PDB file of C-alpha atoms in Angstrom:
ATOM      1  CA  UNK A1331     127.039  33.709 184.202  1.00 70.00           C
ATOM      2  CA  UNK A1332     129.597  30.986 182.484  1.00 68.00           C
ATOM      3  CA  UNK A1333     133.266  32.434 182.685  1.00 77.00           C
ATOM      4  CA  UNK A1334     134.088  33.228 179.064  1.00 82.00           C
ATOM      5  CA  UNK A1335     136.626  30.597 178.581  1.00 83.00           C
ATOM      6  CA  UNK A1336     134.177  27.664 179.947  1.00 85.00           C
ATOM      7  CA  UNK A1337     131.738  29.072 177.600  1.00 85.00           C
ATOM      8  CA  UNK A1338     134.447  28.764 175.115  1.00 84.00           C
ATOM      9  CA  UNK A1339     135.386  25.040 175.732  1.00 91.00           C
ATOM     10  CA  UNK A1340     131.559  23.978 176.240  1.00 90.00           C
ATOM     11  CA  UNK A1341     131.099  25.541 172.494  1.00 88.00           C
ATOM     12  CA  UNK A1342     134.073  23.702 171.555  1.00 92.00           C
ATOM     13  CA  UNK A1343     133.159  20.551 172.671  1.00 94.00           C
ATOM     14  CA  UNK A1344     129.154  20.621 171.714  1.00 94.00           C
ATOM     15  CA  UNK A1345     130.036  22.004 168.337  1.00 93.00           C
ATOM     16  CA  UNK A1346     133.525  19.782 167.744  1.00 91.00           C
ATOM     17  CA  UNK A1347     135.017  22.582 166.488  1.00 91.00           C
ATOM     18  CA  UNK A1348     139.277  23.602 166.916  1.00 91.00           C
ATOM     19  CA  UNK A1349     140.310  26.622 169.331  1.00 92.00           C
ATOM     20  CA  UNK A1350     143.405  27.723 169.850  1.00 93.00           C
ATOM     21  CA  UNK A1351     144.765  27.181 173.475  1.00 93.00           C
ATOM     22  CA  UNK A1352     147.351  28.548 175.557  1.00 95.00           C
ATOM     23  CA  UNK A1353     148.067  26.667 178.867  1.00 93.00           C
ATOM     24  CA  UNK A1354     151.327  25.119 180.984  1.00 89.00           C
ATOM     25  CA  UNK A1355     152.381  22.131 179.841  1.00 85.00           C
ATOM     26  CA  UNK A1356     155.387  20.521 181.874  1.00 86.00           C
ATOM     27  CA  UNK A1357     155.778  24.452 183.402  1.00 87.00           C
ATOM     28  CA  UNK A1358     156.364  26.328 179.897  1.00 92.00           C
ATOM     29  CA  UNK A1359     153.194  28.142 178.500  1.00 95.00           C
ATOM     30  CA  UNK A1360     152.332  27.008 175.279  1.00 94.00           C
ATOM     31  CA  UNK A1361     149.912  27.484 172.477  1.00 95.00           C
ATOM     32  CA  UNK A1362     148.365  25.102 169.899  1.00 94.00           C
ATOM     33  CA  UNK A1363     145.300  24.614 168.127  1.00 93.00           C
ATOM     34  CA  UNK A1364     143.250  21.778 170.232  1.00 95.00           C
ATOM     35  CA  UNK A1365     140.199  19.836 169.848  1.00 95.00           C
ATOM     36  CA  UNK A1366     137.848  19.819 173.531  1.00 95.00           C
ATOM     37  CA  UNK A1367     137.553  15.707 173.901  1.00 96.00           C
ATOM     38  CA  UNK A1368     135.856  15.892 177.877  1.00 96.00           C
ATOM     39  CA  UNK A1369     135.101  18.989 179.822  1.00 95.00           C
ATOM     40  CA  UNK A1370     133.737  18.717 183.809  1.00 93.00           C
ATOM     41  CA  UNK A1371     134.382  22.210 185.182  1.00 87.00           C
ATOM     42  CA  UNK A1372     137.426  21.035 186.803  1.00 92.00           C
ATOM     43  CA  UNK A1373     139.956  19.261 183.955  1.00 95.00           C
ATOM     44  CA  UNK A1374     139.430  19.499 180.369  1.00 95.00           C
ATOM     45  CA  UNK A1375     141.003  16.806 178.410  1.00 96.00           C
ATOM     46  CA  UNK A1376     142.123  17.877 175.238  1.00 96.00           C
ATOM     47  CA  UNK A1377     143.984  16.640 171.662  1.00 96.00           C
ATOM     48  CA  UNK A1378     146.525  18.733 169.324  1.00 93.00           C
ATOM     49  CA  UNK A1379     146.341  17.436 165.935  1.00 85.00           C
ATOM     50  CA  UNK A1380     144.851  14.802 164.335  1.00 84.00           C
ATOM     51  CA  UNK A1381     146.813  12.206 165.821  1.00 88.00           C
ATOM     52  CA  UNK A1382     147.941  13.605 168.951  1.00 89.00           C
ATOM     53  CA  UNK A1383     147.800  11.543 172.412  1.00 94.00           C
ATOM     54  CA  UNK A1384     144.797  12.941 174.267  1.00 96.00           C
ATOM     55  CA  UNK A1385     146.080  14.876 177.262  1.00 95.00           C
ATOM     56  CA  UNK A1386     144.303  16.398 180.827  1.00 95.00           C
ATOM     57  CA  UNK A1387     144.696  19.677 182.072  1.00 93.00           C
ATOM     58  CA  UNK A1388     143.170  20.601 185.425  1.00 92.00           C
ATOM     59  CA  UNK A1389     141.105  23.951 183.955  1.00 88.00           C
ATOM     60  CA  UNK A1390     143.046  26.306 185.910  1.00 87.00           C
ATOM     61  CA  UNK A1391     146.179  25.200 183.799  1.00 90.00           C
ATOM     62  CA  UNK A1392     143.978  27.159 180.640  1.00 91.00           C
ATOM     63  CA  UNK A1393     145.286  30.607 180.379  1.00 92.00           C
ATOM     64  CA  UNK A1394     143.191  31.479 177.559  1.00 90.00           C
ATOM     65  CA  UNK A1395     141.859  30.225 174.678  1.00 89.00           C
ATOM     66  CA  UNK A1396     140.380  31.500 171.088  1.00 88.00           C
ATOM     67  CA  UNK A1397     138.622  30.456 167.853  1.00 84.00           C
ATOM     68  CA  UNK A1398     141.064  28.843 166.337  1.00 82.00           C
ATOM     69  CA  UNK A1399     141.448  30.829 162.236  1.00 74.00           C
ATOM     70  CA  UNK A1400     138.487  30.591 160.370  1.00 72.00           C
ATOM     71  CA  UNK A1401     135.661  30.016 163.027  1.00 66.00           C
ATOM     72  CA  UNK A1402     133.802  32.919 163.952  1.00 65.00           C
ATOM     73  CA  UNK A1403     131.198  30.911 166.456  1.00 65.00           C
ATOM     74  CA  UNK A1404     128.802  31.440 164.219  1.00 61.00           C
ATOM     75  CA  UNK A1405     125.980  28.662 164.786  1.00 56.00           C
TER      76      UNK A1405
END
């Protein structure tokens, strides 16, 4: 089957809906509440915020990631 955390971007991204991320960024791990823009298997491109510069991660860079508060992936 899908890894859990593709799963998790793929419902992100069909459904347009927030999760929480935590992945490297310049070599510190961080965590923020994203929106899935692009996802290929390989790099998911990703924005914080509503104004936030869209940003590419190579998919291994994802350590985890969550509903963000509020969703339960109902739908």
């Amino acid at each position: 089957g899908i890894p859990p955390m593709k799963r998790f971007l793929r419902y992100a991204l069909e459904h347009d809906r927030k999760i929480r991320a935590v992945f490297l960024q310049d070599g510190k791990m961080v965590q923020k509440t994203v929106r899935v823009l692009a996802f290929d298997g390989e790099t998911v491109t990703l924005r914080a915020g509503a104004k936030g510069a869209p940003f590419t991660l190579a998919a291994d860079d994802l350590l985890g990631c969550d509903y963000a508060r509020g969703d339960r992936g109902e739908d």
